[in-house]
CSV table of N, CA and C in Angstrom, one decimal:
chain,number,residue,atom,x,y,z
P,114,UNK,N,106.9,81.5,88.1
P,114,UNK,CA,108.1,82.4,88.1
P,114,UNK,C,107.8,83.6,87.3
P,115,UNK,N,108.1,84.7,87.7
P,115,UNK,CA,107.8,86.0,87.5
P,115,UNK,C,108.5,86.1,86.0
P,116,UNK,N,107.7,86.6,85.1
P,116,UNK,CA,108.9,86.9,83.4
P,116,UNK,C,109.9,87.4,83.7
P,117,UNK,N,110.0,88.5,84.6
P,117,UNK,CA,111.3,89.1,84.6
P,117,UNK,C,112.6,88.6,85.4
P,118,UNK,N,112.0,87.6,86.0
P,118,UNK,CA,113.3,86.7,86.8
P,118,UNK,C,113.7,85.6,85.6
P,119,UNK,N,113.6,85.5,84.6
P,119,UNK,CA,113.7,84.4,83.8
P,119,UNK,C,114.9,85.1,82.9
P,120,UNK,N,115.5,86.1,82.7
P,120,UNK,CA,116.5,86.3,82.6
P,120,UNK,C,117.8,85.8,82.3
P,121,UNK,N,117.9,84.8,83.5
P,121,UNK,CA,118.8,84.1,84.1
P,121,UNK,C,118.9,82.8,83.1
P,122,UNK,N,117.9,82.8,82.4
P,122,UNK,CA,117.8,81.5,81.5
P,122,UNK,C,118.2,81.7,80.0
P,123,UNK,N,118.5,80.6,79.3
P,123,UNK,CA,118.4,80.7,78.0
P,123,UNK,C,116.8,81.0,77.5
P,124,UNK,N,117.0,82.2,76.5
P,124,UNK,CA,115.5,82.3,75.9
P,124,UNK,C,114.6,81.3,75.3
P,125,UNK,N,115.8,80.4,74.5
P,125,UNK,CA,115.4,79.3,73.2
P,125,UNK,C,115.0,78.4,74.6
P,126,UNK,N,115.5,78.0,75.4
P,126,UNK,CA,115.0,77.0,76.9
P,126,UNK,C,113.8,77.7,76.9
P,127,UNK,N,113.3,78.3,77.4
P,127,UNK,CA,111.8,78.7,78.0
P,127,UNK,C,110.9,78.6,76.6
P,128,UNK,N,111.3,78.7,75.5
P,128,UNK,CA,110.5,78.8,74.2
P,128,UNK,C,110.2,76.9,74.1
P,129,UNK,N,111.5,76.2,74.0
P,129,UNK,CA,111.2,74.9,73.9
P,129,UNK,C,110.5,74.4,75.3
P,130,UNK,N,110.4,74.6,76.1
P,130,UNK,CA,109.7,74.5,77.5
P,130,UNK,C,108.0,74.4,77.1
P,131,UNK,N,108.1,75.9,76.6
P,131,UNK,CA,106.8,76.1,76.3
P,131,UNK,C,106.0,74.9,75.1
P,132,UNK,N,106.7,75.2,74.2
P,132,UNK,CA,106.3,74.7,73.0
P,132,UNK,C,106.1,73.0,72.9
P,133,UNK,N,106.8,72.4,73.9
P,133,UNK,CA,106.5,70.8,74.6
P,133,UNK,C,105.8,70.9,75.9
P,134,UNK,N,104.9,72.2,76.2
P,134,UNK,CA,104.1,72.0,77.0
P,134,UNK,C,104.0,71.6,78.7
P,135,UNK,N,105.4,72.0,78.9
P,135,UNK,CA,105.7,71.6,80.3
P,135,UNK,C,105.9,73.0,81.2
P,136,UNK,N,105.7,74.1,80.5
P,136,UNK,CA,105.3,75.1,81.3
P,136,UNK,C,103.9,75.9,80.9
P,137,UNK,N,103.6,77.0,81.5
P,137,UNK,CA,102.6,77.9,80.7
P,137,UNK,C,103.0,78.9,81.1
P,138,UNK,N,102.2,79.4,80.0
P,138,UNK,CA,102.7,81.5,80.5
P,138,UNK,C,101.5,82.2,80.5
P,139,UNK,N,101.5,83.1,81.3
P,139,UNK,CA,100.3,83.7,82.3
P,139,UNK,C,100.7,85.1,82.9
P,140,UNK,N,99.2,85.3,83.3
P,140,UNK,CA,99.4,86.8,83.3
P,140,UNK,C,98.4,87.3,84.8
P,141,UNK,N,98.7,87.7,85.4
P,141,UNK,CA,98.4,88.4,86.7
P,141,UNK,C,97.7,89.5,86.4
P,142,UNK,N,96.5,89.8,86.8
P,142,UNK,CA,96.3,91.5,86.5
P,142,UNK,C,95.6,91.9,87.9
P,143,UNK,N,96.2,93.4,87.6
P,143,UNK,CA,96.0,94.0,89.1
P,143,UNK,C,95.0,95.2,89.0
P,144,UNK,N,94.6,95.5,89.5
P,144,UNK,CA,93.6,97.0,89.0
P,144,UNK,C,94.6,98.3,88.7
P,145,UNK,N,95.6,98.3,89.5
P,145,UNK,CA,96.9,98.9,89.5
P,145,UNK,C,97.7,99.1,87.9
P,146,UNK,N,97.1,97.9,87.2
P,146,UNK,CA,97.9,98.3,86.4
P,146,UNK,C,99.1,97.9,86.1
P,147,UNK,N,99.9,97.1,87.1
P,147,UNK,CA,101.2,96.7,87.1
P,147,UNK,C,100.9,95.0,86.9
P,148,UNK,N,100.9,94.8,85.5
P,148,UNK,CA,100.1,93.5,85.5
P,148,UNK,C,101.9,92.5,85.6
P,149,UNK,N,101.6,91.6,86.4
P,149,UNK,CA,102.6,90.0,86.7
P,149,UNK,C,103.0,88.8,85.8
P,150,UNK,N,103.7,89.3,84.8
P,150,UNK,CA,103.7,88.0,83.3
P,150,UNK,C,104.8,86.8,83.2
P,151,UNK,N,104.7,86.2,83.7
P,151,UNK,CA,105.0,84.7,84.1
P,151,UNK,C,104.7,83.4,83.6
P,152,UNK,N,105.5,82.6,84.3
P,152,UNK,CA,104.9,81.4,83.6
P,152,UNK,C,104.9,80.2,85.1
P,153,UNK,N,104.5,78.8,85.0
P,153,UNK,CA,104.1,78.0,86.1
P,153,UNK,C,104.7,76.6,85.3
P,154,UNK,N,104.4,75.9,86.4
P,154,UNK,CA,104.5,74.1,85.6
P,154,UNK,C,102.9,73.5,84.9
P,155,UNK,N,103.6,73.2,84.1
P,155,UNK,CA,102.3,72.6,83.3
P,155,UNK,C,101.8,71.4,84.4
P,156,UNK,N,100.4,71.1,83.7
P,156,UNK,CA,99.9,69.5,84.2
P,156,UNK,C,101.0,68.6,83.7
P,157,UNK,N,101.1,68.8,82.4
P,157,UNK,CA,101.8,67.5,82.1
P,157,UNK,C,102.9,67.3,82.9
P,158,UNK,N,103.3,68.7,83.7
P,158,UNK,CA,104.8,68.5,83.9
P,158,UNK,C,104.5,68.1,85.2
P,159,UNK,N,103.8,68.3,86.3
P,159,UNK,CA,102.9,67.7,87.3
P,159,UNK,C,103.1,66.3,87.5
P,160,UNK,N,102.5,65.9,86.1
P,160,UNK,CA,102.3,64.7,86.3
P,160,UNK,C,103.2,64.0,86.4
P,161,UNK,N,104.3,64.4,85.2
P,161,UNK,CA,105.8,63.4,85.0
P,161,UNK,C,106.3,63.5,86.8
P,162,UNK,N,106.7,64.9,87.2
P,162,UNK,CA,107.4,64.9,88.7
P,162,UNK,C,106.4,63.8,89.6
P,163,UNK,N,105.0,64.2,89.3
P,163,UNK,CA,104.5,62.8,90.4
P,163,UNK,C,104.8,61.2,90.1
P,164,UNK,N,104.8,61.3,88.6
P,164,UNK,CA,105.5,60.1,88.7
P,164,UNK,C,106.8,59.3,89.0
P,165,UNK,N,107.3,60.7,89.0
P,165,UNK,CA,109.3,60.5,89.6
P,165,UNK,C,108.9,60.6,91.4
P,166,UNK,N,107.6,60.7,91.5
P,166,UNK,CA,108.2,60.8,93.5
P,166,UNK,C,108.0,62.1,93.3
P,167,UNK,N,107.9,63.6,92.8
P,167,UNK,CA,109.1,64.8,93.3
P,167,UNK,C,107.8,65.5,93.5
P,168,UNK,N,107.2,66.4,94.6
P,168,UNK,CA,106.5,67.5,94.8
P,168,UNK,C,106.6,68.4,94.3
P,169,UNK,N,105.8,69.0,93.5
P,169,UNK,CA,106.0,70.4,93.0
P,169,UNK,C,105.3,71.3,93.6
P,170,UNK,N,103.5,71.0,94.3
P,170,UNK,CA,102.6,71.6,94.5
P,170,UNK,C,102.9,72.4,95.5
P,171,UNK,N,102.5,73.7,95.7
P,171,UNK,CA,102.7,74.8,97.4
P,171,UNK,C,101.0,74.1,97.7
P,172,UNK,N,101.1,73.1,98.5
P,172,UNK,CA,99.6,73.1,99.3
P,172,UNK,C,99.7,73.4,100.6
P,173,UNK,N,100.8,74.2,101.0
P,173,UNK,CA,101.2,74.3,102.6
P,173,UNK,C,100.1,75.5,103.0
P,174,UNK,N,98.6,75.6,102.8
P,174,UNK,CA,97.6,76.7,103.3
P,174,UNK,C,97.8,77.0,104.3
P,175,UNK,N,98.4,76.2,105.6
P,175,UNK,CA,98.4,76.4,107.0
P,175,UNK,C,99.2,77.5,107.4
P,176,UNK,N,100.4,77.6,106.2
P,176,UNK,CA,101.5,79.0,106.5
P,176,UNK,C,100.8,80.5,106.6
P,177,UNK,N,99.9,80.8,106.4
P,177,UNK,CA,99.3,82.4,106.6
P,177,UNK,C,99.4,82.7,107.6
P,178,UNK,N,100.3,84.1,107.9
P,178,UNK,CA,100.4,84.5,109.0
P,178,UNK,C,99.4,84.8,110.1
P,179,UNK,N,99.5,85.0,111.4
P,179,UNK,CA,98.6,85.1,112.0
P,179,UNK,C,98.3,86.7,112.6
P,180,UNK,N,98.2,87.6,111.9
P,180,UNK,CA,97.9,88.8,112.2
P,180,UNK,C,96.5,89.3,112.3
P,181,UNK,N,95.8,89.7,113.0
P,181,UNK,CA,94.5,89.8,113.6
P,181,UNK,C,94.2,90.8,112.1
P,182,UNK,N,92.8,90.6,111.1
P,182,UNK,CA,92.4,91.1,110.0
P,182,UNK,C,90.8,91.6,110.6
P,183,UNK,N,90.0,92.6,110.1
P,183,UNK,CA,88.8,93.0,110.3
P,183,UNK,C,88.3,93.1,109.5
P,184,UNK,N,87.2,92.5,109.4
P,184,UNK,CA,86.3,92.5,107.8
P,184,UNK,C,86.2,93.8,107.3
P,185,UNK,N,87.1,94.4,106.1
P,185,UNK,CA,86.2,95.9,106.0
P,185,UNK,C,85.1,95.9,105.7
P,186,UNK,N,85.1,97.2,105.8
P,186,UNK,CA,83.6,98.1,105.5
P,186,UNK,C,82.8,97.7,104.6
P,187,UNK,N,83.4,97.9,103.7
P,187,UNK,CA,83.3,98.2,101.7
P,187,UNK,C,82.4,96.5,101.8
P,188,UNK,N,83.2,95.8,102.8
P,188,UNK,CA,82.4,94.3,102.1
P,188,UNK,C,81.3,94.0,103.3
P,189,UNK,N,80.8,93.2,102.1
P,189,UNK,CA,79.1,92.8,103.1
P,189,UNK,C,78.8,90.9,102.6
P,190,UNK,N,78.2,90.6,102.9
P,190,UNK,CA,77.8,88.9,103.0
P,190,UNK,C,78.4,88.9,101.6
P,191,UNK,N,77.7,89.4,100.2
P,191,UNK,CA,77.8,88.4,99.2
P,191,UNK,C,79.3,88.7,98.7
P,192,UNK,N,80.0,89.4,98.8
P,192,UNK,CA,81.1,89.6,98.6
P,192,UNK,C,81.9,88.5,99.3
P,193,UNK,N,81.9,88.3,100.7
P,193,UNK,CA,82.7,87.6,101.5
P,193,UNK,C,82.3,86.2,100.8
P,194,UNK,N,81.0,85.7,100.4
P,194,UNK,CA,80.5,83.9,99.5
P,194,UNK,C,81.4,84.5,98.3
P,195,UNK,N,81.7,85.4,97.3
P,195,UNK,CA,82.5,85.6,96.4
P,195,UNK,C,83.7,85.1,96.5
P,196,UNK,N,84.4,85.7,97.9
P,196,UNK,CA,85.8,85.6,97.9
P,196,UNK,C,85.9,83.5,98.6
P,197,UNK,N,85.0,83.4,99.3
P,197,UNK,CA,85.0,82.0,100.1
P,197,UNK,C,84.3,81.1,98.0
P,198,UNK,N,83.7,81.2,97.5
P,198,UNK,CA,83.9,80.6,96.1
P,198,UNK,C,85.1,80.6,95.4
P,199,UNK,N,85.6,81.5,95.3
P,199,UNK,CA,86.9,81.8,94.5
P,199,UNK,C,88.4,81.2,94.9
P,200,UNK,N,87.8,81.0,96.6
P,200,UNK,CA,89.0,80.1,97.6
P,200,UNK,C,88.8,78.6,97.1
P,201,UNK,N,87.4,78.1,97.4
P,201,UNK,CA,87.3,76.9,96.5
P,201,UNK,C,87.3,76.7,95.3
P,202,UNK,N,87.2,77.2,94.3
P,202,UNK,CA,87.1,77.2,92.8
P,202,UNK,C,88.5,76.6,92.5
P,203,UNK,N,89.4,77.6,93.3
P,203,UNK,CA,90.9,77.7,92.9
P,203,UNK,C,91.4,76.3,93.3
P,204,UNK,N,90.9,75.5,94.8
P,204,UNK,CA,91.7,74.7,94.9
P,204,UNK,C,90.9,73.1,94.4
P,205,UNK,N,89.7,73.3,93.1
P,205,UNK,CA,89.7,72.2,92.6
P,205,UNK,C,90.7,72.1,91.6
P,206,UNK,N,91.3,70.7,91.5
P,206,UNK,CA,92.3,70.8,90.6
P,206,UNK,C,92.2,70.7,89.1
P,207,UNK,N,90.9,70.3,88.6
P,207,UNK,CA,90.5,70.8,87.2
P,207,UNK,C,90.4,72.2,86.7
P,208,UNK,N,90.6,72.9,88.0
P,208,UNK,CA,90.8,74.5,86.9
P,208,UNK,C,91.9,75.4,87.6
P,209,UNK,N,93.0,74.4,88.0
P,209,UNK,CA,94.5,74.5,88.1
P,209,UNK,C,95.0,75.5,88.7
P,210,UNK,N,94.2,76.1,89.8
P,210,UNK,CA,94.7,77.5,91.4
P,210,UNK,C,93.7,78.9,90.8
P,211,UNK,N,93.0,78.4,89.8
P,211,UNK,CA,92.3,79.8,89.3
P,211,UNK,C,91.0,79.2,89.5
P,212,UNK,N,90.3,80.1,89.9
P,212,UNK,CA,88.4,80.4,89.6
P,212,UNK,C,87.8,81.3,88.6
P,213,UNK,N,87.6,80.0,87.6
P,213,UNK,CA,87.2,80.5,86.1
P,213,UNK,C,86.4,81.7,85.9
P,214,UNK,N,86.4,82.9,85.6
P,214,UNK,CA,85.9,83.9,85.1
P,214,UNK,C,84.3,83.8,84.7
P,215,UNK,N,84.6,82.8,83.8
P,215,UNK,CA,83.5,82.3,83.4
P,215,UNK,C,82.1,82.3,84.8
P,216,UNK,N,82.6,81.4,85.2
P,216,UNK,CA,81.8,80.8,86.8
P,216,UNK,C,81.5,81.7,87.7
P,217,UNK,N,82.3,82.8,87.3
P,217,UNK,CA,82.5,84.1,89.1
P,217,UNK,C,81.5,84.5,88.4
P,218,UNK,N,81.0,85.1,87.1
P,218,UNK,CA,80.4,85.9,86.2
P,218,UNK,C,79.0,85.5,86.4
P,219,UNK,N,78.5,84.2,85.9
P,219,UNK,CA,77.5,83.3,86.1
P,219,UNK,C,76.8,83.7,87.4
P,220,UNK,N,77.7,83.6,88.8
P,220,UNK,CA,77.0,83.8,90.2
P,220,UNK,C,76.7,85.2,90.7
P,221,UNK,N,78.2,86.0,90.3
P,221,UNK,CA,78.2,87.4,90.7
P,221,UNK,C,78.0,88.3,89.6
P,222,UNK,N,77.3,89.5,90.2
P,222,UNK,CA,77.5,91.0,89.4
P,222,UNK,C,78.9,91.5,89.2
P,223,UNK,N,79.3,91.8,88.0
P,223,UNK,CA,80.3,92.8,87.8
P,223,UNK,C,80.5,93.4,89.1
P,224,UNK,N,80.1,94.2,89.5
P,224,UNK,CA,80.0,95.5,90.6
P,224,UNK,C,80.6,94.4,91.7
P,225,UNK,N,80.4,93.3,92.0
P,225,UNK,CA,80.8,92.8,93.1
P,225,UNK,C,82.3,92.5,92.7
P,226,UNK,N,82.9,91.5,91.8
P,226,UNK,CA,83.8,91.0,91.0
P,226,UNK,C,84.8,92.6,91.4
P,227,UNK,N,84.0,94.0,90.6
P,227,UNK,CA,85.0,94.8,90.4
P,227,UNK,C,85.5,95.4,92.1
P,228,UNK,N,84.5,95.3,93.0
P,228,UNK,CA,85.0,95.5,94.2
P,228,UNK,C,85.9,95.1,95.1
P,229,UNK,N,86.1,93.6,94.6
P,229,UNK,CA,87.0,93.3,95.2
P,229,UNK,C,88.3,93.4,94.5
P,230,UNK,N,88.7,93.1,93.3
P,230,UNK,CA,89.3,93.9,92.5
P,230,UNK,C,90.2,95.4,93.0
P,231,UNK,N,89.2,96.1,93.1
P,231,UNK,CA,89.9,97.6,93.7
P,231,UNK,C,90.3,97.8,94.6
P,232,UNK,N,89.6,96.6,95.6
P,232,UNK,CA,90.2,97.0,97.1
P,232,UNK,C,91.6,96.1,97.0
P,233,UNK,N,91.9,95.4,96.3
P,233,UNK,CA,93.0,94.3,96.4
P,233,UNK,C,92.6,92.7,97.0
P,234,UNK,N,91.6,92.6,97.4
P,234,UNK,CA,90.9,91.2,97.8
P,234,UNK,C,91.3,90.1,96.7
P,235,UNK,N,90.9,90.2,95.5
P,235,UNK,CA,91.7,89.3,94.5
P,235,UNK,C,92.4,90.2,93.3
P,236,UNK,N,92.9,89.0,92.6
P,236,UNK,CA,93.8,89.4,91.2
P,236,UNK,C,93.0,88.6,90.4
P,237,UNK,N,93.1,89.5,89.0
P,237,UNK,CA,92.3,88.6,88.0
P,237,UNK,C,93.7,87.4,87.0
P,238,UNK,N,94.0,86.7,86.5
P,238,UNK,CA,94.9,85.8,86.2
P,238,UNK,C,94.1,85.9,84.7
P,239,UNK,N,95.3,85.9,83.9
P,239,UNK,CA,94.9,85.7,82.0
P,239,UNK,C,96.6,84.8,82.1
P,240,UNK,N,95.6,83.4,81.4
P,240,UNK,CA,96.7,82.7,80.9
P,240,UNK,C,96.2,82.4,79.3
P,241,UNK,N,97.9,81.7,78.4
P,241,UNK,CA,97.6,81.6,77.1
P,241,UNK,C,98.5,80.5,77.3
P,242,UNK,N,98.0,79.5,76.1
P,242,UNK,CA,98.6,78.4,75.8
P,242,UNK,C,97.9,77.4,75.3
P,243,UNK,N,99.1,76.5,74.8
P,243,UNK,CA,97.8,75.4,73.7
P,243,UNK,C,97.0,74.0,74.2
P,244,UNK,N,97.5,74.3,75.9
P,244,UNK,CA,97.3,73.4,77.0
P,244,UNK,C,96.0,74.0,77.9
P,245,UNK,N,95.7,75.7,77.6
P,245,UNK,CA,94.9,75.6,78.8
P,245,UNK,C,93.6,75.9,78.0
P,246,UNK,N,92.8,75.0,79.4
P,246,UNK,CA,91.2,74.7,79.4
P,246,UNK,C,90.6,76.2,79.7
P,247,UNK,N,90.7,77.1,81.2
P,247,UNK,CA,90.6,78.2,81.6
P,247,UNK,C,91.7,79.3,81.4
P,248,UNK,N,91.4,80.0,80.6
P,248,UNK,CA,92.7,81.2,80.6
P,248,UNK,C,91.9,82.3,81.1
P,249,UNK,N,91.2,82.7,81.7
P,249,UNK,CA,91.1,84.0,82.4
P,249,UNK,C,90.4,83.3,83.9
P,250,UNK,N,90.5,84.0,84.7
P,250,UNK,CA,89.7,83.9,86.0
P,250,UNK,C,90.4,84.9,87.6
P,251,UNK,N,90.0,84.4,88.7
P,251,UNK,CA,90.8,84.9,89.6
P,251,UNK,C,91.1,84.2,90.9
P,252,UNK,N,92.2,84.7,91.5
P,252,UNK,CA,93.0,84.0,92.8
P,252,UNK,C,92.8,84.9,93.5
P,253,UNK,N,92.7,84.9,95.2
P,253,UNK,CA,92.7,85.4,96.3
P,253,UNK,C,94.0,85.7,96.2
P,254,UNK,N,93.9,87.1,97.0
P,254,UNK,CA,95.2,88.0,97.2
P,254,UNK,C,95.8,87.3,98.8
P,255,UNK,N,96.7,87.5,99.1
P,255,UNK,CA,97.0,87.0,100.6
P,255,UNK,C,96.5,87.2,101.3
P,256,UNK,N,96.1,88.8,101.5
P,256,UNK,CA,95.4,89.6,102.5
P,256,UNK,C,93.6,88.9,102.4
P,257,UNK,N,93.0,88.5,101.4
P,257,UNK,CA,92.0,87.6,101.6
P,257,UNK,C,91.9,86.5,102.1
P,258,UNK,N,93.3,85.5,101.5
P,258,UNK,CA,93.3,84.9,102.4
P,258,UNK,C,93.4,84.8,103.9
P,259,UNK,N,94.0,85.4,104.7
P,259,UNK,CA,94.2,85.8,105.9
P,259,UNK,C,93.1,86.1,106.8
P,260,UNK,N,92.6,86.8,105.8
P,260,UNK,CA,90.8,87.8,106.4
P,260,UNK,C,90.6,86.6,106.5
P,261,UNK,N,89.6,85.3,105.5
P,261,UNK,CA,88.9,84.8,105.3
P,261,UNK,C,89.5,83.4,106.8
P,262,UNK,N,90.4,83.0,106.6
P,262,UNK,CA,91.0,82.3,107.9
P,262,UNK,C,90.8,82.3,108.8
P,263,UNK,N,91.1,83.5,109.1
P,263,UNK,CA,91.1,84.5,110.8
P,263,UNK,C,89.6,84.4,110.8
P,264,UNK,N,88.9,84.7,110.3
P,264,UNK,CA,87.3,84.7,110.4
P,264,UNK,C,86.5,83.4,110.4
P,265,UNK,N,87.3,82.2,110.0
P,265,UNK,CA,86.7,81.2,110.5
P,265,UNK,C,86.1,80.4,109.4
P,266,UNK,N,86.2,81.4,107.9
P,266,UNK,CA,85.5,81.0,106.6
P,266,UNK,C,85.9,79.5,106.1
P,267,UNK,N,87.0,79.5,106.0
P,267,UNK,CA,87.8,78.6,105.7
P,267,UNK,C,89.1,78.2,106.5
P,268,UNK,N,89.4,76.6,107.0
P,268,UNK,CA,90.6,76.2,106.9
P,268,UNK,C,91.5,76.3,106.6
């Protein structure tokens, strides 16, 4: 949930949320500049709803629209293994919808990382909290996901 829709809430609620570990707060960054500061359900809090029965997870991948995408220009093979790593990274669930920074860094050049970055292909994600394992990394943008779909990369 976006920080600024949180409004709606008691402040001392989202602080005791936080502080017993059932949410996190996190940060979206865009090249743009207009960085996204939010917060999610924790693991723990994952866990408790799986144990009540109750779904929390969006695993509905099949929803991407179907709009015909063209590989741009700008990208070439190792970029497209970048963005098809970063689709998988995210949906192991030891490093919780993000592709650890750490890892992208290890395989890829900066220069590649910052390309897609610029063009909007991904967002880089900064989380903080006394729960998380990975606080920095990155998520596909929609529009990658879509490209990457439509193209056959991934399911």
């Amino acid at each position: 949930m976006p920080k600024r829709e949180t409004f709606l809430y008691d402040p001392e609620l989202i602080g005791e949320l936080l502080d017993a570990g059932l949410i996190d707060e996190g940060c979206i960054c865009v090249a743009c500049g207009n960085n996204l500061e939010g917060y999610r359900i924790s693991r723990k809090a994952e866990k408790e709803f799986d144990r009540l029965g109750m779904a929390v997870r969006d695993q509905d991948w099949e929803t991407f629209c179907g709009i015909n995408v063209e590989v741009n220009e700008i990208l070439d093979k190792v970029h497209i293994r970048a963005l098809i790593d970063i689709f998988h990274f995210s949906r192991i669930s030891l490093f919780r919808g993000i592709a650890p920074k750490r890892l992208l860094q290890e395989a890829f050049t900066e220069d590649i990382l910052n390309v897609l970055l610029d063009v909007g292909y991904i967002n880089k994600i900064s989380l903080k909290g006394p729960t998380i394992s990975y606080e920095s990394g990155f998520v596909l943008a929609d529009r990658a996901s879509r490209m990457l779909k439509q193209a056959g990369y991934v399911k």
